[in-house]
Amino acid sequence: MYRSPSPLPEKTRASVVESLNARLADGLDLHSQIKVAHWNIKGPQFAALHPLFETFAVSLANHNDSIAERAVTLGGKAYGTTRHVGKASRLPEYPQETTKDLEHVKLLAERIEVYLDGLRESRKLFVEVDDADSEDLATGIIVEFEKHAWFLRASLES
């Protein structure tokens, strides 16, 4: 661990950094999967979903950056190469042959929910170790992506 402006003990910072890197792997994987959906979507909902998916991707890219920078601020490193993410992400592989609009909606909703599960696990750790700043970061992402998951699930209702 490198020197950090954080008052958290080094052992605590190390466990938080490990958790942040797990969320970064999931977030980078989710970002790439959202982009695959954005690029390949076809169907009656194209006009609404294509820009919506791009909005999700841009937002997630910013959150990924914040997660990585928090890990480094705490004295750790951020790991995010494609090869690392492929090994570390908890998300299922995205079926890249998918084109139907509502199938993309379903697949992304499922993956966002896996992402949210990981964020909630991390937030629980952040609360336990009294890292209010990482907790706040996780909470902000959770609130936003719960809304995205709700929007996607609502789009699937008949």
Backbone as a printed PyTorch tensor [residue, N CA C, xyz], in Angstrom:
tensor([[[  0.8370,  -1.1890,   0.0000],
         [  0.0000,   0.0000,   0.0000],
         [  0.8850,   1.2560,   0.0000]],

        [[  0.4420,   2.2270,  -0.7500],
         [  1.1240,   3.5060,  -0.7990],
         [  0.5840,   4.4070,   0.3080]],

        [[  1.2710,   5.4910,   0.5430],
         [  0.8110,   6.4820,   1.5060],
         [ -0.5150,   7.0650,   1.0110]],

        [[ -1.3980,   7.3530,   1.9540],
         [ -2.7260,   7.8510,   1.6020],
         [ -3.1220,   8.9950,   2.5250]],

        [[ -3.9140,   9.9230,   2.0230],
         [ -4.4310,  10.9690,   2.9070],
         [ -5.5500,  10.4570,   3.8280]],

        [[ -5.9770,   9.2260,   3.6210],
         [ -7.0560,   8.6540,   4.4280],
         [ -6.5520,   8.3090,   5.8260]],

        [[ -7.3640,   8.5670,   6.8520],
         [ -6.9830,   8.1960,   8.2170],
         [ -7.2280,   6.7160,   8.5290]],

        [[ -7.7910,   5.9700,   7.5940],
         [ -8.0690,   4.5560,   7.8370],
         [ -6.7610,   3.7810,   7.9880]],

        [[ -6.7560,   2.7820,   8.8680],
         [ -5.5550,   1.9500,   9.0140],
         [ -5.2370,   1.2350,   7.6990]],

        [[ -3.9670,   0.9150,   7.5010],
         [ -3.5240,   0.3020,   6.2480],
         [ -4.2600,  -1.0080,   5.9600]],

        [[ -4.4410,  -1.8340,   6.9650],
         [ -5.1300,  -3.1170,   6.7680],
         [ -6.5720,  -2.8880,   6.2900]],

        [[ -7.2190,  -1.9080,   6.8470],
         [ -8.5870,  -1.5610,   6.4390],
         [ -8.5910,  -1.0490,   5.0040]],

        [[ -7.6470,  -0.1680,   4.7100],
         [ -7.5650,   0.3680,   3.3420],
         [ -7.3420,  -0.7500,   2.3340]],

        [[ -6.5290,  -1.7160,   2.6890],
         [ -6.2540,  -2.8360,   1.7780],
         [ -7.5260,  -3.6310,   1.4890]],

        [[ -8.3440,  -3.8770,   2.5060],
         [ -9.5800,  -4.6380,   2.2750],
         [-10.5780,  -3.8250,   1.4580]],

        [[-10.6240,  -2.5260,   1.6790],
         [-11.5150,  -1.6610,   0.9000],
         [-11.0530,  -1.6200,  -0.5530]],

        [[ -9.7480,  -1.4880,  -0.7740],
         [ -9.2050,  -1.4570,  -2.1370],
         [ -9.5220,  -2.7610,  -2.8660]],

        [[ -9.3850,  -3.8700,  -2.1910],
         [ -9.7140,  -5.1630,  -2.8150],
         [-11.1740,  -5.1960,  -3.2530]],

        [[-12.0590,  -4.7150,  -2.3960],
         [-13.4810,  -4.6830,  -2.7250],
         [-13.7620,  -3.7030,  -3.8650]],

        [[-13.1200,  -2.5550,  -3.8410],
         [-13.2960,  -1.5850,  -4.9230],
         [-12.8430,  -2.1670,  -6.2600]],

        [[-11.7500,  -2.8980,  -6.2580],
         [-11.2780,  -3.5110,  -7.5030],
         [-12.2370,  -4.5770,  -8.0110]],

        [[-12.8910,  -5.2920,  -7.1000],
         [-13.9080,  -6.2610,  -7.5250],
         [-15.0740,  -5.5430,  -8.1950]],

        [[-15.4860,  -4.4110,  -7.6330],
         [-16.5740,  -3.6430,  -8.2310],
         [-16.1350,  -2.9990,  -9.5360]],

        [[-14.8780,  -2.6140,  -9.6240],
         [-14.3590,  -2.0500, -10.8720],
         [-14.3950,  -3.0950, -11.9780]],

        [[-14.0160,  -4.3180, -11.6740],
         [-14.0610,  -5.3870, -12.6860],
         [-15.4970,  -5.5930, -13.1700]],

        [[-16.4290,  -5.6760, -12.2300],
         [-17.8390,  -5.8360, -12.6160],
         [-18.3140,  -4.6380, -13.4370]],

        [[-17.9410,  -3.4380, -13.0140],
         [-18.3940,  -2.2270, -13.6980],
         [-17.8280,  -2.0990, -15.1040]],

        [[-16.5630,  -2.4460, -15.2700],
         [-15.9700,  -2.3910, -16.6110],
         [-16.5940,  -3.4340, -17.5330]],

        [[-16.8740,  -4.6180, -16.9760],
         [-17.5350,  -5.6550, -17.7600],
         [-18.9470,  -5.2100, -18.1420]],

        [[-19.6700,  -4.6750, -17.1720],
         [-21.0320,  -4.2000, -17.4550],
         [-21.0040,  -3.1040, -18.5180]],

        [[-20.0510,  -2.2100, -18.4190],
         [-19.9430,  -1.1430, -19.4220],
         [-19.7850,  -1.7280, -20.8250]],

        [[-18.9090,  -2.7080, -20.9750],
         [-18.7030,  -3.2900, -22.3060],
         [-19.9590,  -4.0150, -22.7850]],

        [[-20.6850,  -4.6290, -21.8720],
         [-21.9080,  -5.3320, -22.2610],
         [-23.0100,  -4.3430, -22.6550]],

        [[-23.0890,  -3.2390, -21.9530],
         [-24.0580,  -2.2020, -22.3370],
         [-23.7350,  -1.6790, -23.7340]],

        [[-22.4520,  -1.4800, -24.0170],
         [-22.0670,  -0.9960, -25.3470],
         [-22.4180,  -2.0150, -26.4310]],

        [[-22.2400,  -3.2990, -26.1570],
         [-22.6250,  -4.3290, -27.1330],
         [-24.1210,  -4.2190, -27.4240]],

        [[-24.9310,  -4.0600, -26.3800],
         [-26.3790,  -3.9000, -26.5750],
         [-26.6620,  -2.6230, -27.3720]],

        [[-26.0080,  -1.5480, -27.0250],
         [-26.1870,  -0.2560, -27.7000],
         [-25.8740,  -0.3660, -29.1920]],

        [[-24.8180,  -1.0600, -29.5250],
         [-24.4050,  -1.1730, -30.9270],
         [-25.3060,  -2.0900, -31.7440]],

        [[-25.8430,  -3.1110, -31.1210],
         [-26.5080,  -4.1800, -31.8750],
         [-28.0280,  -4.2060, -31.7680]],

        [[-28.6190,  -3.3070, -31.0330],
         [-30.0650,  -3.3380, -30.8120],
         [-30.8430,  -3.0900, -32.1070]],

        [[-31.9040,  -3.8660, -32.2780],
         [-32.8200,  -3.7250, -33.4130],
         [-34.2330,  -3.9250, -32.8890]],

        [[-35.1970,  -3.3180, -33.5340],
         [-36.5950,  -3.5430, -33.1770],
         [-37.3540,  -2.2610, -32.9460]],

        [[-38.6470,  -2.3900, -32.6220],
         [-39.5230,  -1.2280, -32.4780],
         [-39.0890,  -0.2390, -31.3900]],

        [[-38.3590,  -0.7120, -30.3890],
         [-37.9310,   0.1620, -29.2920],
         [-36.5470,   0.7760, -29.5200]],

        [[-35.9920,   0.5610, -30.7040],
         [-34.6370,   1.0510, -30.9990],
         [-34.4690,   2.5290, -30.6660]],

        [[-35.3780,   3.3590, -31.1560],
         [-35.2160,   4.8130, -31.0120],
         [-35.1540,   5.2520, -29.5520]],

        [[-35.8420,   4.5610, -28.6720],
         [-35.8180,   4.9080, -27.2500],
         [-34.6390,   4.2580, -26.5240]],

        [[-34.3390,   3.0140, -26.8660],
         [-33.3500,   2.2550, -26.1060],
         [-31.9070,   2.5500, -26.5060]],

        [[-31.6660,   2.8030, -27.7860],
         [-30.2970,   3.0740, -28.2330],
         [-29.6730,   4.2350, -27.4450]],

        [[-30.3170,   5.3960, -27.3560],
         [-29.7250,   6.4940, -26.5670],
         [-29.7590,   6.2180, -25.0580]],

        [[-30.7530,   5.4810, -24.5870],
         [-30.8110,   5.1460, -23.1630],
         [-29.6050,   4.3020, -22.7630]],

        [[-29.2730,   3.3030, -23.5760],
         [-28.1210,   2.4580, -23.2790],
         [-26.8320,   3.2880, -23.2720]],

        [[-26.7370,   4.2440, -24.1780],
         [-25.5610,   5.1130, -24.1950],
         [-25.4890,   5.9460, -22.9140]],

        [[-26.6200,   6.4230, -22.4420],
         [-26.6640,   7.1640, -21.1750],
         [-26.1640,   6.2940, -20.0350]],

        [[-26.6110,   5.0410, -19.9830],
         [-26.1430,   4.1050, -18.9530],
         [-24.6250,   3.9380, -19.0410]],

        [[-24.1190,   3.7580, -20.2550],
         [-22.6850,   3.5000, -20.4500],
         [-21.8410,   4.6940, -20.0250]],

        [[-22.2600,   5.8850, -20.3930],
         [-21.5060,   7.0910, -20.0260],
         [-21.4910,   7.2580, -18.5060]],

        [[-22.6300,   7.0800, -17.8880],
         [-22.7160,   7.1960, -16.4340],
         [-21.8300,   6.1600, -15.7580]],

        [[-21.8980,   4.9310, -16.2320],
         [-21.1080,   3.8580, -15.6330],
         [-19.6120,   4.1130, -15.8230]],

        [[-19.2150,   4.6350, -16.9590],
         [-17.7980,   4.9600, -17.1840],
         [-17.3160,   5.9570, -16.1330]],

        [[-18.1310,   6.9420, -15.8250],
         [-17.7690,   7.9220, -14.7940],
         [-17.6780,   7.2670, -13.4170]],

        [[-18.6190,   6.3870, -13.1100],
         [-18.5780,   5.6910, -11.8230],
         [-17.3600,   4.7700, -11.7360]],

        [[-17.0460,   4.0850, -12.8320],
         [-15.8580,   3.2290, -12.8420],
         [-14.6110,   4.0500, -12.5380]],

        [[-14.5360,   5.2200, -13.1240],
         [-13.4000,   6.1020, -12.8820],
         [-13.3330,   6.5080, -11.4080]],

        [[-14.4730,   6.8170, -10.8270],
         [-14.5110,   7.2000,  -9.4150],
         [-14.0940,   6.0520,  -8.5060]],

        [[-14.5320,   4.8500,  -8.8410],
         [-14.1580,   3.6720,  -8.0510],
         [-12.6450,   3.4530,  -8.1400]],

        [[-12.0970,   3.5220,  -9.3480],
         [-10.6580,   3.3260,  -9.5330],
         [ -9.8650,   4.3990,  -8.7910]],

        [[-10.3000,   5.6270,  -8.8870],
         [ -9.5880,   6.7140,  -8.2210],
         [ -9.6910,   6.6070,  -6.7050]],

        [[-10.7950,   6.0910,  -6.1920],
         [-10.9200,   5.8780,  -4.7440],
         [ -9.9150,   4.8150,  -4.2980]],

        [[ -9.7780,   3.7440,  -5.0610],
         [ -8.8150,   2.6920,  -4.7190],
         [ -7.4000,   3.2580,  -4.6540]],

        [[ -7.0490,   4.0870,  -5.6080],
         [ -5.7070,   4.6640,  -5.6450],
         [ -5.5430,   5.7010,  -4.5300]],

        [[ -6.5720,   6.4740,  -4.2690],
         [ -6.5240,   7.4480,  -3.1790],
         [ -6.2530,   6.7670,  -1.8440]],

        [[ -6.7870,   5.5700,  -1.6750],
         [ -6.5900,   4.8250,  -0.4300],
         [ -5.2190,   4.1540,  -0.3590]],

        [[ -4.3950,   4.3270,  -1.3770],
         [ -3.0460,   3.7910,  -1.3560],
         [ -2.8800,   2.4950,  -2.1240]],

        [[ -3.9130,   2.0820,  -2.8260],
         [ -3.8500,   0.8450,  -3.5970],
         [ -3.6390,   1.1110,  -5.0670]],

        [[ -3.9030,   0.1030,  -5.8450],
         [ -3.8460,   0.2020,  -7.3000],
         [ -5.2130,  -0.1400,  -7.8500]],

        [[ -5.4790,   0.3570,  -9.0500],
         [ -6.7250,   0.0260,  -9.7550],
         [ -6.3680,  -0.9370, -10.8830]],

        [[ -7.0840,  -2.0350, -10.9500],
         [ -6.8430,  -3.0570, -11.9720],
         [ -8.0170,  -3.0820, -12.9390]],

        [[ -7.7270,  -2.9090, -14.2280],
         [ -8.8450,  -2.8290, -15.1460],
         [ -8.5590,  -3.1960, -16.5810]],

        [[ -7.5140,  -3.9750, -16.8330],
         [ -7.3000,  -4.3990, -18.2170],
         [ -8.4010,  -5.3850, -18.6120]],

        [[ -8.5920,  -5.5200, -19.8850],
         [ -9.6050,  -6.4360, -20.3940],
         [ -9.3720,  -7.8540, -19.8820]],

        [[ -8.1270,  -8.2890, -19.8930],
         [ -7.8230,  -9.6550, -19.4320],
         [ -8.1320,  -9.8160, -17.9530]],

        [[ -7.7790,  -8.8070, -17.1570],
         [ -8.0700,  -8.8740, -15.7210],
         [ -9.5840,  -8.9100, -15.4860]],

        [[-10.2870,  -8.0290, -16.1680],
         [-11.7420,  -7.9520, -15.9990],
         [-12.3940,  -9.2670, -16.4000]],

        [[-11.9360,  -9.8640, -17.4880],
         [-12.4840, -11.1430, -17.9430],
         [-12.3630, -12.2380, -16.8960]],

        [[-11.2960, -12.2060, -16.1330],
         [-11.0910, -13.2120, -15.0790],
         [-11.8290, -12.8570, -13.7920]],

        [[-11.9620, -11.5660, -13.4920],
         [-12.4430, -11.1340, -12.1810],
         [-13.9360, -10.8110, -12.1160]],

        [[-14.5590, -10.4710, -13.2320],
         [-15.9570, -10.0510, -13.2030],
         [-16.8890, -11.1900, -12.7930]],

        [[-17.9120, -10.8280, -12.0310],
         [-18.9270, -11.7950, -11.6050],
         [-20.0980, -11.8580, -12.5870]],

        [[-20.1110, -10.9770, -13.5700],
         [-21.2230, -10.9510, -14.5190],
         [-21.1400, -12.1220, -15.4900]],

        [[-22.3070, -12.6580, -15.8810],
         [-22.2850, -13.6910, -16.9230],
         [-21.9050, -13.0690, -18.2690]],

        [[-21.3940, -13.9080, -19.1470],
         [-21.0370, -13.4480, -20.4950],
         [-22.2900, -12.9480, -21.2120]],

        [[-22.1180, -11.9580, -22.0360],
         [-23.2340, -11.4000, -22.7910],
         [-23.3780, -12.1480, -24.1090]],

        [[-24.5830, -12.6320, -24.4260],
         [-24.7850, -13.3080, -25.7140],
         [-24.7510, -12.2790, -26.8480]],

        [[-23.6160, -12.1750, -27.4980],
         [-23.3730, -11.1020, -28.4570],
         [-24.1570, -11.2240, -29.7540]],

        [[-24.8040, -12.3420, -29.9670],
         [-25.6220, -12.4950, -31.1660],
         [-27.0120, -11.8730, -30.9940]],

        [[-27.3230, -11.4260, -29.7780],
         [-28.6300, -10.8360, -29.4920],
         [-28.8110,  -9.5460, -30.2750]],

        [[-30.0030,  -9.3780, -30.8700],
         [-30.3260,  -8.1370, -31.5590],
         [-31.6670,  -7.5740, -31.0970]],

        [[-32.5990,  -8.4210, -30.6930],
         [-33.9540,  -7.9610, -30.3570],
         [-33.9400,  -6.9850, -29.1830]],

        [[-34.6500,  -5.9030, -29.3560],
         [-34.6510,  -4.8290, -28.3750],
         [-34.9950,  -5.2910, -26.9540]],

        [[-36.0960,  -5.9890, -26.7810],
         [-36.5070,  -6.3720, -25.4360],
         [-35.6560,  -7.4980, -24.8520]],

        [[-35.0030,  -8.2630, -25.7020],
         [-34.0520,  -9.2560, -25.1850],
         [-32.8420,  -8.5410, -24.5800]],

        [[-32.3830,  -7.4790, -25.2300],
         [-31.2950,  -6.6770, -24.6610],
         [-31.7330,  -6.0680, -23.3200]],

        [[-32.9500,  -5.5920, -23.2720],
         [-33.4630,  -5.0090, -22.0240],
         [-33.3980,  -6.0360, -20.8960]],

        [[-33.8720,  -7.2470, -21.1670],
         [-33.8640,  -8.3170, -20.1620],
         [-32.4470,  -8.6630, -19.7360]],

        [[-31.5680,  -8.8380, -20.7040],
         [-30.1810,  -9.2000, -20.4010],
         [-29.4760,  -8.1180, -19.5900]],

        [[-29.6910,  -6.8650, -19.9390],
         [-29.0510,  -5.7870, -19.1960],
         [-29.6320,  -5.6530, -17.7900]],

        [[-30.9330,  -5.8350, -17.6550],
         [-31.5400,  -5.7810, -16.3200],
         [-30.9250,  -6.8450, -15.4200]],

        [[-30.7700,  -8.0470, -15.9450],
         [-30.1710,  -9.1360, -15.1580],
         [-28.7430,  -8.7940, -14.7440]],

        [[-27.9790,  -8.2370, -15.6450],
         [-26.5830,  -7.9360, -15.3530],
         [-26.4510,  -6.7460, -14.4100]],

        [[-27.3000,  -5.7640, -14.5520],
         [-27.2850,  -4.6400, -13.6070],
         [-27.6140,  -5.1340, -12.2020]],

        [[-28.5090,  -6.0960, -12.0950],
         [-28.8570,  -6.6320, -10.7770],
         [-27.6730,  -7.3790, -10.1490]],

        [[-26.8900,  -8.0910, -10.9480],
         [-25.6740,  -8.7410, -10.4370],
         [-24.6820,  -7.6680,  -9.9750]],

        [[-24.5360,  -6.6310, -10.7700],
         [-23.6600,  -5.5070, -10.4200],
         [-24.0960,  -4.8770,  -9.0990]],

        [[-25.3890,  -4.6660,  -8.9530],
         [-25.9160,  -4.0810,  -7.7180],
         [-25.6690,  -4.9750,  -6.5090]],

        [[-25.8010,  -6.2800,  -6.6780],
         [-25.5150,  -7.2050,  -5.5730],
         [-24.0840,  -7.0180,  -5.0720]],

        [[-23.1580,  -6.9060,  -5.9970],
         [-21.7590,  -6.6960,  -5.6180],
         [-21.5540,  -5.3590,  -4.9210]],

        [[-22.1870,  -4.3250,  -5.4270],
         [-22.0730,  -3.0130,  -4.7860],
         [-22.6210,  -3.0430,  -3.3630]],

        [[-23.7270,  -3.7410,  -3.1700],
         [-24.3020,  -3.8350,  -1.8210],
         [-23.3700,  -4.5960,  -0.8790]],

        [[-22.7280,  -5.6540,  -1.3790],
         [-21.7380,  -6.3870,  -0.5750],
         [-20.5970,  -5.4610,  -0.1750]],

        [[-20.0960,  -4.7110,  -1.1330],
         [-19.0020,  -3.7830,  -0.8480],
         [-19.4390,  -2.7170,   0.1440]],

        [[-20.6150,  -2.1840,  -0.0410],
         [-21.1000,  -1.1390,   0.8690],
         [-21.1860,  -1.6670,   2.2950]],

        [[-21.6070,  -2.9120,   2.4400],
         [-21.6760,  -3.5210,   3.7700],
         [-20.2840,  -3.5330,   4.4160]],

        [[-19.2700,  -3.8980,   3.6380],
         [-17.8960,  -3.8660,   4.1450],
         [-17.5050,  -2.4460,   4.5240]],

        [[-17.8080,  -1.4870,   3.6740],
         [-17.4290,  -0.0990,   3.9380],
         [-18.0600,   0.4030,   5.2370]],

        [[-19.2910,  -0.0080,   5.4970],
         [-19.9610,   0.3630,   6.7500],
         [-19.2320,  -0.2920,   7.9320]],

        [[-18.9160,  -1.5870,   7.7930],
         [-18.2520,  -2.3290,   8.8780],
         [-16.9040,  -1.7250,   9.2500]],

        [[-16.1640,  -1.2270,   8.2720],
         [-14.8260,  -0.6870,   8.5490],
         [-14.8460,   0.8330,   8.7420]],

        [[-16.0500,   1.4100,   8.7690],
         [-16.2330,   2.8390,   9.0200],
         [-15.5670,   3.7180,   7.9540]],

        [[-15.7280,   3.3250,   6.6890],
         [-15.2410,   4.1270,   5.5680],
         [-16.4520,   4.8040,   4.9320]],

        [[-16.8380,   5.9280,   5.5240],
         [-18.0350,   6.6430,   5.0740],
         [-17.9010,   7.1460,   3.6410]],

        [[-16.6910,   7.4670,   3.2230],
         [-16.5080,   8.0020,   1.8760],
         [-16.7380,   6.9300,   0.8080]],

        [[-16.1950,   5.7400,   1.0220],
         [-16.4520,   4.6500,   0.0710],
         [-17.9130,   4.2230,   0.1420]],

        [[-18.4820,   4.2580,   1.3370],
         [-19.9140,   3.9390,   1.4900],
         [-20.7570,   4.9160,   0.6860]],

        [[-20.4310,   6.1870,   0.7820],
         [-21.1710,   7.2150,   0.0490],
         [-21.0460,   7.0110,  -1.4630]],

        [[-19.8450,   6.6840,  -1.9120],
         [-19.6240,   6.4130,  -3.3350],
         [-20.5080,   5.2530,  -3.7930]],

        [[-20.4820,   4.1590,  -3.0460],
         [-21.2830,   2.9810,  -3.4100],
         [-22.7720,   3.3060,  -3.3860]],

        [[-23.2170,   4.0350,  -2.3840],
         [-24.6360,   4.3720,  -2.2720],
         [-25.1110,   5.1810,  -3.4700]],

        [[-24.3220,   6.1420,  -3.8960],
         [-24.7040,   6.9470,  -5.0590],
         [-24.8660,   6.1060,  -6.3190]],

        [[-23.9560,   5.1640,  -6.5110],
         [-24.0370,   4.2900,  -7.6900],
         [-25.2470,   3.3660,  -7.5650]],

        [[-25.4640,   2.8270,  -6.3770],
         [-26.6080,   1.9320,  -6.1610],
         [-27.9150,   2.6450,  -6.4670]],

        [[-28.0830,   3.8370,  -5.9430],
         [-29.3280,   4.5900,  -6.1750],
         [-29.5630,   4.7900,  -7.6680]],

        [[-28.5230,   5.1930,  -8.3890],
         [-28.6870,   5.4340,  -9.8190],
         [-28.9820,   4.1470, -10.5830]],

        [[-28.2470,   3.0780, -10.2890],
         [-28.4270,   1.8580, -11.0740],
         [-29.6480,   1.0410, -10.6410]],

        [[-30.1470,   1.2430,  -9.4420],
         [-31.4470,   0.6600,  -9.0950],
         [-32.5290,   1.2880,  -9.9730]],

        [[-32.4180,   2.5930, -10.1960],
         [-33.3820,   3.2740, -11.0650],
         [-33.2720,   2.7530, -12.4930]],

        [[-32.0730,   2.5370, -12.9740],
         [-31.8930,   1.9920, -14.3230],
         [-32.4930,   0.5850, -14.4230]],

        [[-32.2420,  -0.2440, -13.4130],
         [-32.7980,  -1.6050, -13.4190],
         [-34.3190,  -1.5590, -13.3900]],

        [[-34.8710,  -0.6670, -12.5900],
         [-36.3300,  -0.5170, -12.5270],
         [-36.8740,  -0.1050, -13.8960]],

        [[-36.2130,   0.8420, -14.5380],
         [-36.6650,   1.2980, -15.8540],
         [-36.6770,   0.1320, -16.8350]],

        [[-35.6150,  -0.6540, -16.8340],
         [-35.5360,  -1.7840, -17.7530],
         [-36.6190,  -2.8180, -17.4420]],

        [[-36.7740,  -3.1520, -16.1700],
         [-37.7990,  -4.1340, -15.7790],
         [-39.2000,  -3.6270, -16.1350]],

        [[-39.4410,  -2.3330, -15.9350],
         [-40.7440,  -1.7400, -16.2590],
         [-41.0100,  -1.8370, -17.7640]],

        [[-39.9670,  -1.7530, -18.5670],
         [-40.1030,  -1.8630, -20.0240],
         [-40.5200,  -3.2630, -20.4560]],

        [[-40.2840,  -4.2370, -19.5970],
         [-40.6360,  -5.6320, -19.9220],
         [-42.0480,  -6.0200, -19.5010]],

        [[-42.6730,  -5.1670, -18.7040],
         [-44.0420,  -5.4740, -18.2360],
         [-45.0260,  -5.3360, -19.3990]],

        [[-46.0480,  -6.1950, -19.3560],
         [-47.0550,  -6.1200, -20.4330],
         [-48.3050,  -5.4260, -19.9660]]])
